[in-house]
């Protein structure tokens, strides 16, 4: 038995390189590779299994097993030893394969006479492409050196598979990045979009994974690492004002850049025959594979840092920066691992949609996507390793599905879906200037949510009667420093100018939880959604909030100013915030600035505790807005970031509607205007239910105003209220079935 050391690995890779350089068909190359590996390692069997689809592996080439089994023997991921390797992305090394747990006997291969088994995953950047297996009759375990040598060979096979070296007949030998692929993710923003992929960070392609001169490759690696160290040191030197989290990331970068173990592993890969770039990518692949297996969030972050650093090193080695010379398509759909709000805003409104491998439904990117009314899908992995610039892509934000390079039938069906949606929108345009007045004469005020100046044209085009929520945090999230008071005053003044005589409700800075400022010291909290956020930050650290209030007062000079404080949990918080604003008004009066003609001070009701607050709260507040997204997650104790639980709880659940009705009644008793703001306000069925319960103002994204108005205008709210009360009295858990049955039974047409 030959034990392949460093020189043996180089010889083996040299033979593989010569084979790959020959102009031959993909199947012939695969067959030759298995023969070379078996011969070089002195073994009876070498086999290569490749994926024919996402769940099925196929024996694609073999030396030593029955050749008739090639492209006939298949197994599911997790099935047998080969399937287990594909699932876990870890080697299996055993001296007695038939006795190994999960062993699957495949009679057609003739492998029953082979006892020893070593299999390693063929993977690239954490994505499994197949499994490489060697076997022998001799009952012995393979050495660590042999396992390592096999992993090096598997890396080369992965790179050559990526480059299309093994394309041939059959699904297992189909070219990569050409097959249709479907990804399921979370819905960050609803909507449908068809376009072409634009990668935020184009993949680095390693065109020559095998070293011609290992000594030269070692020099390249050394020079690249030194360049990386210098760039990280420069980042640290200029990061004096960075927050703790940013400093921790940079320190982690420096730690890895100076890690002897990281460097030694790559040097060993090169000594075994890999090029410097392939050695780096092998390390990156290992990091990404481990990321999917590690449950500890701290370790996952560190592996993420190592993955990112490897990517930087690869770009230095290959010279492949983010600017590839490719032209952005006319209908771009952005595909990225993750992206900050500043980077996303740089793309502007040209984007048709966004697909992220990471992200969250309440992330900064989601806020921007909602503002732009473009669909956003999050947690759609591993799309960045599959998509290429220019690929056709369909984003279904209604169901959280992404179709990459779809079949013609899927495209046709999706086009029909988008055409129906467009036709509906055209119908809603005719309602733009008509009131949202129910069939029985009840008027409901529909306003829009905004956060950017670019949102304001929607005031006219959507028919919104005002801005029920202007999120002021976007101006803070997209900058590397606290915005200046003058900058904010100018922005808020432009917002009021654009709104004209329509009311704008400015929500003060809502940060913390999922919205951490780049220059804000992060808080190590076990549950940030219930932690130090929004008004709690503003009251504990009033400097920024006072500056923002001054900017709002100055912007509104001579006009009405409407200010809403977020995440109020008890009366005292509202009173303290209100006093802070009144104090700033008095200060502005003393220095001679023009004051607003009228000031309305309200609160966003997002916690169940505030619903049960003393009557004084309802009297003190000039208006109240129910923040439905947070209120629902706290009411049901269901994290809206957690897909396992967020969809288990229905907005039209009787207990939640009882809470909404109680808030509505208490506001009516105090004579305090009430609105509902959140995703549910923009869902027509939920919206008419709220209206039937007495809510007379709803705030939503502009694109939802048409559908909501359409349904309100054809609904008799008094009749619907009776339907709701009957359903509640029957003991039903949710009124949704009864509401839907009533709404969609035949009604006489309404103009």
XYZ file of C-alpha atoms in Angstrom:
751
model
C 0.000 0.000 0.000
C 1.467 3.303 -1.065
C 1.270 6.113 1.502
C 0.988 9.331 -0.534
C 3.209 11.947 1.094
C 3.818 15.454 -0.219
C 5.889 14.393 -3.225
C 3.404 11.599 -4.047
C 0.532 14.088 -3.920
C 2.376 16.388 -6.308
C 3.020 13.504 -8.673
C -0.637 12.492 -8.522
C -1.808 16.050 -9.177
C 0.716 16.332 -11.978
C -0.777 13.269 -13.644
C -4.278 14.684 -13.128
C -3.248 17.992 -14.656
C -1.892 16.268 -17.743
C -5.138 14.335 -18.113
C -7.262 17.445 -17.662
C -5.186 19.305 -20.253
C -6.071 16.771 -22.940
C -8.903 17.619 -25.282
C -11.306 14.860 -24.334
C -14.928 14.342 -23.351
C -16.057 14.821 -19.773
C -16.812 11.131 -19.165
C -13.426 10.097 -20.542
C -11.697 12.543 -18.199
C -13.600 11.249 -15.173
C -12.807 7.641 -16.066
C -9.133 8.467 -16.483
C -9.033 10.327 -13.153
C -10.373 7.333 -11.204
C -7.777 5.106 -12.887
C -4.931 7.507 -12.048
C -5.995 7.879 -8.380
C -6.348 4.116 -7.850
C -3.017 3.464 -9.545
C -1.149 6.236 -7.686
C -2.457 5.108 -4.286
C -2.006 1.404 -5.027
C -5.682 0.640 -4.431
C -8.184 -1.589 -6.171
C -11.077 0.882 -6.300
C -11.605 4.594 -6.891
C -15.090 5.962 -7.579
C -16.577 9.399 -8.141
C -20.199 10.110 -7.247
C -21.737 13.379 -8.479
C -25.111 14.989 -7.777
C -27.683 14.510 -10.499
C -30.141 16.668 -8.549
C -30.245 18.322 -5.141
C -31.091 15.077 -3.320
C -29.596 12.311 -5.478
C -26.028 11.113 -6.005
C -25.034 9.035 -9.024
C -22.019 6.804 -9.568
C -20.396 8.725 -12.421
C -17.018 6.984 -12.863
C -15.189 4.069 -11.289
C -12.024 2.020 -11.434
C -12.476 -1.373 -9.819
C -16.251 -1.604 -9.456
C -18.573 -3.024 -12.111
C -18.488 -0.496 -15.016
C -22.085 -1.429 -15.864
C -23.157 0.304 -12.626
C -21.919 3.727 -13.808
C -24.855 6.176 -14.168
C -27.208 3.439 -12.900
C -26.294 3.242 -9.202
C -27.926 6.095 -7.307
C -28.604 6.995 -3.696
C -30.296 9.715 -1.743
C -28.424 12.199 0.417
C -27.964 10.525 3.803
C -28.371 7.030 2.334
C -25.433 4.660 2.749
C -21.894 5.780 3.523
C -21.629 7.897 0.380
C -24.923 9.646 1.088
C -23.838 10.269 4.676
C -20.631 11.970 3.501
C -22.657 14.183 1.148
C -24.981 15.182 3.967
C -22.378 15.803 6.698
C -19.593 17.018 4.353
C -17.156 15.001 6.448
C -14.897 12.051 5.513
C -15.701 8.472 6.497
C -12.731 6.166 7.094
C -13.374 2.550 8.040
C -11.551 -0.780 7.851
C -14.829 -2.723 7.712
C -17.334 -0.854 5.561
C -20.127 -3.519 5.633
C -20.152 -3.339 9.447
C -20.399 0.459 9.458
C -23.730 1.917 10.600
C -25.866 2.943 7.633
C -23.893 0.878 5.086
C -25.926 0.181 1.979
C -25.041 -2.882 -0.074
C -25.289 -2.247 -3.822
C -25.128 -5.637 -5.493
C -24.780 -4.234 -9.020
C -21.406 -2.662 -8.209
C -19.628 -5.809 -7.052
C -18.158 -3.978 -4.057
C -18.861 -6.709 -1.505
C -15.264 -7.982 -1.699
C -13.808 -4.612 -0.643
C -13.521 -4.083 3.077
C -11.634 -0.804 3.584
C -13.442 2.408 2.656
C -12.385 6.054 2.562
C -14.735 8.700 1.240
C -14.287 12.484 1.220
C -16.710 15.186 0.060
C -16.125 16.940 -3.229
C -17.153 20.450 -2.241
C -16.560 24.064 -3.121
C -17.270 26.974 -0.780
C -19.348 24.704 1.420
C -21.482 23.450 -1.474
C -21.365 19.674 -1.934
C -20.763 18.610 -5.541
C -20.189 14.908 -4.961
C -18.102 12.277 -3.133
C -14.696 10.753 -3.908
C -14.228 7.168 -2.666
C -11.327 4.705 -2.567
C -11.624 1.081 -1.415
C -9.413 -1.961 -0.951
C -9.748 -5.624 -0.031
C -7.249 -5.238 2.788
C -9.037 -4.507 6.079
C -7.235 -1.408 7.318
C -8.005 2.146 8.256
C -6.496 4.875 6.127
C -3.925 7.212 7.693
C -4.483 10.916 8.350
C -1.945 11.634 5.627
C -3.957 9.577 3.131
C -7.174 11.369 4.117
C -5.470 14.721 3.672
C -4.141 13.704 0.254
C -7.630 12.628 -0.810
C -9.060 15.979 0.299
C -6.490 17.779 -1.846
C -7.470 15.678 -4.852
C -11.174 16.248 -4.119
C -10.495 19.980 -4.098
C -9.044 19.796 -7.620
C -11.990 17.719 -8.826
C -14.361 20.314 -7.323
C -12.591 23.180 -9.088
C -12.537 21.354 -12.405
C -16.216 20.443 -11.988
C -16.932 24.145 -11.409
C -15.005 24.979 -14.601
C -16.996 22.431 -16.632
C -14.244 19.858 -17.180
C -16.622 16.897 -16.783
C -19.614 17.916 -18.842
C -21.258 15.029 -20.645
C -24.517 13.186 -21.174
C -26.899 12.712 -18.283
C -27.987 14.832 -15.335
C -24.910 14.047 -13.204
C -22.585 15.404 -15.903
C -24.715 18.406 -16.812
C -22.885 21.733 -16.768
C -23.054 23.606 -13.487
C -24.820 26.977 -13.232
C -27.048 26.073 -16.161
C -29.683 23.901 -14.525
C -32.859 25.387 -13.068
C -32.663 25.865 -9.302
C -35.280 26.825 -6.727
C -34.603 28.407 -3.339
C -37.039 28.824 -0.451
C -36.500 31.698 1.962
C -38.194 34.125 4.290
C -40.361 36.973 3.007
C -38.704 40.304 3.763
C -40.996 42.238 1.426
C -43.890 40.990 -0.665
C -44.192 41.419 -4.406
C -43.180 39.712 -7.645
C -40.240 40.493 -9.903
C -38.625 39.047 -13.010
C -35.137 40.103 -13.996
C -31.505 39.095 -14.276
C -28.997 38.417 -11.544
C -26.564 41.089 -10.412
C -24.103 39.713 -7.836
C -23.121 42.156 -5.113
C -19.822 40.288 -4.778
C -19.004 38.291 -7.930
C -17.448 34.894 -7.266
C -13.693 34.440 -7.567
C -12.825 31.790 -10.152
C -9.713 29.655 -9.636
C -8.739 28.736 -13.186
C -5.618 26.718 -12.349
C -5.943 24.705 -9.141
C -2.737 22.682 -9.670
C 0.655 24.283 -9.051
C 3.236 24.379 -11.832
C 5.938 25.436 -9.375
C 5.147 24.955 -5.646
C 8.039 27.224 -4.614
C 6.652 30.040 -6.752
C 3.146 29.461 -5.361
C 4.499 29.710 -1.815
C 6.036 33.073 -2.677
C 2.715 34.255 -4.099
C 0.927 33.191 -0.934
C 3.488 34.922 1.291
C 3.216 38.179 -0.688
C -0.596 38.044 -0.655
C -0.744 37.406 3.101
C 1.628 40.305 3.721
C -0.554 42.571 1.585
C -3.591 41.375 3.526
C -1.880 42.055 6.863
C -0.989 45.587 5.799
C -4.571 46.324 4.694
C -6.004 44.984 7.978
C -3.466 46.984 10.025
C -4.406 50.108 8.060
C -8.089 49.482 8.747
C -7.354 49.138 12.453
C -5.207 52.267 12.478
C -8.020 54.344 10.976
C -10.808 52.781 13.060
C -10.385 54.848 16.209
C -14.013 55.928 16.115
C -15.353 52.472 15.351
C -17.642 50.720 17.796
C -16.744 47.653 19.827
C -18.275 45.203 17.355
C -16.388 46.655 14.374
C -13.145 46.566 16.350
C -13.792 42.939 17.296
C -14.250 42.010 13.639
C -11.049 43.801 12.632
C -9.145 42.203 15.510
C -10.453 38.811 14.368
C -9.215 39.611 10.858
C -5.789 40.470 12.215
C -5.735 37.318 14.331
C -6.471 35.133 11.310
C -4.099 37.097 9.045
C -1.342 36.360 11.553
C -2.448 32.816 12.330
C 0.386 30.352 11.883
C -2.047 27.438 11.750
C -4.075 29.008 8.925
C -0.923 29.773 6.967
C 0.643 26.368 7.679
C -2.406 24.517 6.360
C -2.326 26.493 3.108
C 1.431 25.986 2.761
C 0.945 22.256 3.232
C -1.758 22.230 0.543
C 0.668 23.966 -1.825
C 3.444 21.524 -0.992
C 1.046 18.733 -1.955
C 0.486 20.301 -5.373
C -2.282 22.904 -5.104
C -1.838 26.419 -6.445
C -1.851 29.250 -3.912
C -5.375 30.309 -4.926
C -6.687 26.728 -4.692
C -5.064 26.328 -1.265
C -6.821 29.460 -0.022
C -10.131 28.307 -1.460
C -9.695 24.888 0.155
C -9.386 26.651 3.527
C -12.386 28.817 2.699
C -14.412 25.764 1.703
C -13.569 24.088 5.003
C -14.613 27.222 6.932
C -17.940 27.448 5.095
C -18.615 23.753 5.618
C -17.919 24.094 9.348
C -20.187 27.169 9.541
C -23.192 25.039 8.627
C -22.364 22.545 11.378
C -21.497 24.840 14.303
C -24.464 25.819 16.510
C -22.546 28.272 18.691
C -23.200 31.823 17.337
C -19.794 33.145 18.442
C -17.919 30.374 16.640
C -20.114 30.843 13.581
C -19.179 34.523 13.507
C -15.476 33.680 13.752
C -15.799 31.165 10.917
C -17.644 33.854 8.957
C -14.692 36.194 9.582
C -12.290 33.516 8.320
C -14.449 32.952 5.238
C -14.489 36.683 4.509
C -10.751 37.013 5.045
C -10.110 34.058 2.716
C -12.204 35.812 0.087
C -10.104 38.974 0.451
C -6.928 36.912 0.114
C -8.306 35.185 -2.997
C -9.032 38.544 -4.620
C -5.466 39.658 -3.935
C -4.045 36.438 -5.423
C -6.221 36.364 -8.526
C -6.625 40.097 -9.091
C -10.377 39.530 -9.392
C -11.935 42.500 -7.610
C -15.585 43.402 -7.312
C -15.340 45.364 -10.544
C -15.380 42.654 -13.191
C -16.207 44.844 -16.157
C -19.645 43.260 -16.458
C -22.518 45.621 -17.203
C -25.474 45.698 -14.866
C -28.577 44.393 -16.654
C -31.495 46.720 -17.298
C -33.687 44.691 -14.934
C -31.255 43.818 -12.105
C -32.201 41.637 -9.174
C -29.504 41.912 -6.539
C -28.132 38.662 -5.100
C -25.863 38.856 -2.052
C -24.871 37.038 1.105
C -25.939 40.110 3.059
C -25.910 43.873 2.556
C -26.105 47.003 4.660
C -28.610 49.792 4.050
C -25.940 52.220 2.802
C -24.676 49.779 0.174
C -28.228 48.954 -0.878
C -29.179 52.613 -1.216
C -26.181 53.152 -3.511
C -27.869 50.938 -6.103
C -30.850 53.273 -6.141
C -34.292 52.433 -7.422
C -32.991 50.597 -10.481
C -33.234 47.267 -8.624
C -36.261 45.074 -9.356
C -35.750 42.890 -6.269
C -33.239 41.635 -3.694
C -32.320 38.076 -2.665
C -30.101 37.491 0.370
C -28.534 34.343 1.818
C -28.673 35.906 5.270
C -30.591 38.989 6.439
C -33.878 39.105 8.332
C -37.463 40.201 7.850
C -36.818 43.279 10.019
C -33.319 44.083 8.745
C -32.110 47.412 7.368
C -32.308 45.938 3.871
C -35.942 45.002 4.468
C -36.729 48.574 5.524
C -35.226 49.912 2.293
C -36.944 47.242 0.173
C -40.299 48.151 1.685
C -39.614 51.817 1.032
C -38.901 50.986 -2.611
C -41.787 48.483 -2.811
C -39.534 45.800 -4.316
C -39.660 42.140 -3.257
C -37.025 40.889 -0.825
C -36.280 37.265 0.040
C -33.953 36.448 2.959
C -32.271 33.192 4.033
C -32.226 31.968 0.416
C -29.028 29.949 0.670
C -26.851 28.886 -1.026
C -27.835 31.082 -3.955
C -24.565 33.073 -4.117
C -22.615 29.931 -5.021
C -25.126 28.949 -7.698
C -26.110 32.210 -9.401
C -24.090 33.925 -12.119
C -24.351 37.504 -13.342
C -27.010 37.696 -16.044
C -28.955 34.570 -15.028
C -32.711 34.856 -15.419
C -34.309 34.981 -11.972
C -37.895 35.117 -10.703
C -38.634 36.425 -7.202
C -41.952 35.425 -5.674
C -42.282 37.602 -2.585
C -45.757 36.257 -1.855
C -44.487 32.742 -1.132
C -40.793 33.322 -0.367
C -39.579 31.409 -3.448
C -36.780 32.244 -5.887
C -36.568 30.536 -9.294
C -33.089 30.693 -10.833
C -32.746 29.862 -14.541
C -36.366 28.598 -14.542
C -37.959 26.285 -17.093
C -40.056 27.932 -19.803
C -43.284 26.657 -18.229
C -42.382 28.323 -14.922
C -41.542 31.579 -16.721
C -44.854 31.536 -18.600
C -46.803 30.896 -15.404
C -44.919 33.649 -13.585
C -45.537 36.109 -16.418
C -49.255 35.353 -16.199
C -49.131 35.956 -12.442
C -47.362 39.309 -12.893
C -49.783 40.305 -15.655
C -52.727 39.626 -13.340
C -51.075 41.692 -10.603
C -50.428 44.526 -13.077
C -54.059 44.410 -14.227
C -55.188 44.642 -10.615
C -52.922 47.623 -10.039
C -54.392 49.314 -13.123
C -57.842 48.811 -11.633
C -56.669 50.362 -8.387
C -55.337 53.439 -10.226
C -58.919 54.424 -11.052
C -59.623 54.515 -7.301
C -56.682 56.796 -6.506
C -58.712 59.973 -6.060
C -61.753 58.281 -4.537
C -62.210 57.983 -0.782
C -61.844 54.712 1.093
C -65.529 54.751 1.973
C -67.298 51.520 2.787
C -70.524 50.340 1.182
C -72.408 51.557 4.260
C -70.815 55.019 4.230
C -67.956 54.670 6.737
C -64.881 56.705 5.798
C -61.454 55.146 6.497
C -58.303 57.228 6.187
C -55.446 55.429 4.380
C -51.934 56.786 4.862
C -48.527 55.522 3.772
C -45.285 54.555 5.499
C -42.051 56.186 4.336
C -38.431 56.613 5.313
C -36.719 58.230 2.345
C -37.267 61.359 0.288
C -37.631 59.027 -2.695
C -40.816 57.630 -1.102
C -42.680 60.926 -1.168
C -43.809 60.854 -4.846
C -45.949 57.863 -3.798
C -48.127 60.253 -1.790
C -49.725 61.367 -5.041
C -49.456 58.212 -7.130
C -50.911 55.914 -4.456
C -53.681 58.198 -3.301
C -52.392 58.199 0.283
C -53.976 60.830 2.528
C -50.743 61.525 4.379
C -47.660 59.859 5.843
C -48.758 57.851 8.852
C -45.203 56.847 9.672
C -41.960 58.468 8.564
C -39.089 56.295 9.828
C -36.294 58.681 10.783
C -33.695 55.984 11.519
C -32.697 55.381 7.887
C -30.738 58.647 7.815
C -28.815 57.406 10.858
C -28.335 53.822 9.639
C -26.825 54.744 6.284
C -24.048 56.988 7.598
C -20.795 56.246 9.406
C -21.386 59.099 11.859
C -24.261 60.799 13.640
C -26.013 63.108 11.135
C -25.700 66.804 11.926
C -28.709 68.750 13.155
C -28.658 71.030 10.123
C -28.644 68.064 7.724
C -31.655 66.533 9.441
C -33.533 69.834 9.578
C -33.060 70.279 5.825
C -34.250 66.733 5.130
C -37.324 67.003 7.348
C -38.153 70.377 5.803
C -38.011 68.855 2.299
C -40.290 66.035 3.454
C -42.861 68.555 4.714
C -42.510 70.602 1.517
C -43.150 67.516 -0.600
C -46.164 66.485 1.508
C -47.791 69.910 1.114
C -50.996 70.086 3.120
C -50.933 66.371 3.982
C -49.897 65.356 7.478
C -46.524 63.672 8.116
C -46.072 61.696 11.348
C -42.368 61.660 12.234
C -41.377 58.724 14.434
C -38.316 59.579 16.492
C -35.209 57.444 16.234
C -36.113 53.759 16.586
C -32.790 52.004 17.042
C -31.561 48.979 18.936
C -32.740 45.377 18.542
C -32.145 44.605 14.835
C -31.305 48.245 13.991
C -27.833 48.940 15.364
C -26.112 52.102 14.197
C -22.645 51.614 12.646
C -21.186 54.053 15.194
C -23.261 52.848 18.158
C -21.723 50.654 20.825
C -23.557 47.324 20.523
C -25.232 45.883 23.582
C -24.615 42.255 24.488
C -28.220 41.364 25.223
C -29.734 37.861 25.248
C -32.989 39.179 23.722
C -32.407 42.541 22.027
C -36.025 42.843 20.813
C -36.975 43.180 24.489
C -33.885 45.143 25.411
C -32.366 48.594 25.271
C -33.976 50.076 22.204
C -36.042 52.952 20.781
C -37.411 55.319 23.476
C -35.336 53.571 26.151
C -32.149 54.621 24.369
C -33.534 58.104 23.750
C -34.393 58.704 27.407
C -31.202 57.166 28.804
C -28.981 58.985 26.295
C -31.025 62.095 25.463
C -28.332 63.971 23.541
C -29.140 62.509 20.122
C -32.903 62.641 20.674
C -32.771 66.280 21.733
C -30.739 67.069 18.609
C -33.315 65.259 16.452
C -36.230 67.058 18.138
C -34.517 70.414 17.525
C -34.127 69.485 13.834
C -37.825 68.590 13.597
C -38.923 71.829 15.265
C -36.751 73.914 12.939
C -37.912 72.004 9.871
C -41.570 72.621 10.724
C -41.131 76.392 11.181
C -44.549 77.902 10.543
C -46.166 74.516 9.854
C -47.785 71.730 11.840
C -45.393 69.239 13.479
C -46.519 65.722 14.373
C -44.084 63.642 16.441
C -44.524 60.042 17.573
C -42.371 58.266 20.160
C -41.667 54.546 19.518
C -41.822 51.535 21.833
C -43.516 53.252 24.774
C -44.214 50.604 27.425
C -45.602 52.699 30.278
C -47.139 56.095 30.989
C -44.011 57.546 32.613
C -41.934 56.962 29.483
C -44.420 58.894 27.374
C -44.598 61.711 29.882
C -40.790 61.957 30.062
C -40.461 61.980 26.274
C -43.255 64.539 25.943
C -41.568 66.809 28.503
C -38.317 66.504 26.579
C -40.022 67.737 23.416
C -41.831 70.553 25.214
C -38.501 71.587 26.755
C -36.885 71.773 23.316
C -39.801 73.864 21.998
C -39.282 76.319 24.831
C -35.553 76.390 24.142
C -36.165 77.134 20.457
C -38.595 79.883 21.458
C -35.938 81.503 23.682
C -33.333 81.578 20.925
C -35.806 83.190 18.550
C -36.459 80.401 16.054
C -39.789 80.181 14.247
C -41.955 77.585 15.946
C -44.461 75.172 14.423
C -48.016 76.497 14.234
C -49.286 73.362 15.974
C -47.576 70.428 17.643
C -49.147 66.997 18.053
C -47.370 64.500 20.293
C -48.261 60.829 20.079
C -47.033 57.365 20.894
C -46.628 54.097 19.087
C -48.383 51.346 21.029
C -46.217 48.263 20.493
C -46.323 46.579 23.893
C -49.364 44.949 25.544
C -48.502 46.807 28.766
C -49.309 50.167 27.192
C -52.750 48.972 26.150
C -53.552 48.495 29.835
C -51.949 51.744 30.989
C -53.863 54.283 33.129
C -56.529 56.389 31.452
C -54.186 59.357 31.796
C -52.046 58.008 28.962
C -54.982 57.996 26.555
C -55.822 61.554 27.618
C -52.249 62.891 27.422
C -51.510 61.508 23.975
C -52.648 63.661 21.071
C -52.838 60.485 18.998
C -51.887 56.801 19.241
C -50.647 54.459 16.519
C -50.746 50.706 17.036
C -47.408 49.255 15.901
C -48.831 45.954 14.740
C -45.587 44.139 13.915
C -44.093 44.374 17.408
C -47.401 44.241 19.274
C -48.288 40.938 17.621
C -44.935 39.300 18.332
C -45.044 40.337 21.991
C -48.717 39.411 22.379
C -48.179 35.898 21.025
C -44.600 35.566 22.368
C -43.607 34.658 18.795
C -40.370 36.133 17.443
C -41.122 37.595 14.009
C -37.570 36.683 12.953
C -38.267 33.005 13.614
C -39.936 31.330 10.642
C -40.890 28.347 12.804
C -43.257 30.386 14.958
C -44.036 33.712 13.287
C -46.616 32.224 10.927
C -48.320 30.098 13.553
C -50.235 33.034 14.982
C -53.077 34.650 13.087
C -53.703 38.404 13.226
C -57.425 37.623 13.132
C -57.125 35.430 16.214
C -60.001 36.323 18.545
C -57.743 37.112 21.497
C -55.657 39.563 19.460
C -58.754 41.225 18.022
C -60.118 41.584 21.551
C -56.969 43.536 22.422
C -57.318 45.748 19.333
C -60.980 46.379 20.138
C -60.139 47.317 23.722
C -57.520 49.840 22.546
C -60.024 51.242 20.052
C -62.657 51.631 22.766
C -60.273 53.318 25.223
C -59.144 55.792 22.556
C -62.758 56.569 21.672
C -63.594 57.194 25.327
C -60.674 59.629 25.631
C -61.358 61.246 22.263
C -57.865 60.297 21.068
C -57.299 59.560 17.341
C -56.076 56.017 16.706
C -54.377 54.385 13.727
C -52.957 50.955 12.929
C -49.502 50.826 11.337
C -47.723 47.701 10.120
C -47.721 44.899 7.579
C -51.229 43.774 8.536
C -52.687 47.216 7.797
C -51.730 46.649 4.152
C -53.389 43.233 3.909
C -56.943 43.795 2.626
C -58.705 41.138 4.721
C -57.008 42.285 7.922
C -57.587 45.942 7.010
C -61.367 45.624 6.585
C -61.553 43.616 9.808
C -59.784 46.419 11.687
C -62.127 48.940 10.083
C -65.147 46.890 11.143
C -63.828 46.953 14.722
C -63.721 50.751 14.658
C -60.268 51.714 13.415
C -60.570 54.696 11.098
C -56.940 55.262 10.051
C -54.592 52.649 8.593
C -50.964 53.226 7.550
C -49.229 50.917 5.104
C -46.751 50.703 2.244
C -47.950 52.719 -0.772
C -48.497 49.668 -2.991
C -51.078 48.287 -0.538
C -53.353 51.337 -0.563
C -55.108 50.389 -3.819
C -56.010 46.805 -2.819
C -57.125 47.881 0.666
C -59.251 50.748 -0.674
C -60.819 48.452 -3.265
C -61.993 45.974 -0.628
C -63.199 48.642 1.823
C -65.329 50.256 -0.883
C -67.150 46.987 -1.611
C -67.661 45.994 2.043
C -70.522 46.797 4.390
C -68.606 47.254 7.646
C -71.701 47.016 9.841
C -72.573 43.642 8.329
C -68.963 42.492 8.628
C -68.974 43.502 12.305
C -71.956 41.210 12.890
C -70.100 38.386 11.130
C -67.057 38.962 13.355
C -69.152 39.071 16.545
C -70.988 35.890 15.574
C -67.679 34.104 14.941
C -66.318 35.277 18.275
C -69.466 34.166 20.061
C -69.249 30.711 18.492
C -65.982 29.980 20.274
C -63.898 30.107 17.090
C -60.185 30.695 17.618
C -59.958 32.946 14.549
C -62.566 34.955 12.674
C -60.663 34.596 9.397
C -62.781 31.804 7.851
C -66.006 33.663 8.607
C -64.643 36.977 7.310
C -63.381 35.413 4.073
C -66.680 33.614 3.502
C -68.578 36.896 3.920
C -66.215 39.012 1.816
C -66.122 36.730 -1.171
C -69.758 35.827 -1.469
C -71.484 37.674 -4.358
C -71.967 41.402 -3.758
C -73.631 44.004 -5.950
C -71.038 46.111 -7.814
C -69.898 49.312 -6.136
C -68.762 52.299 -8.226
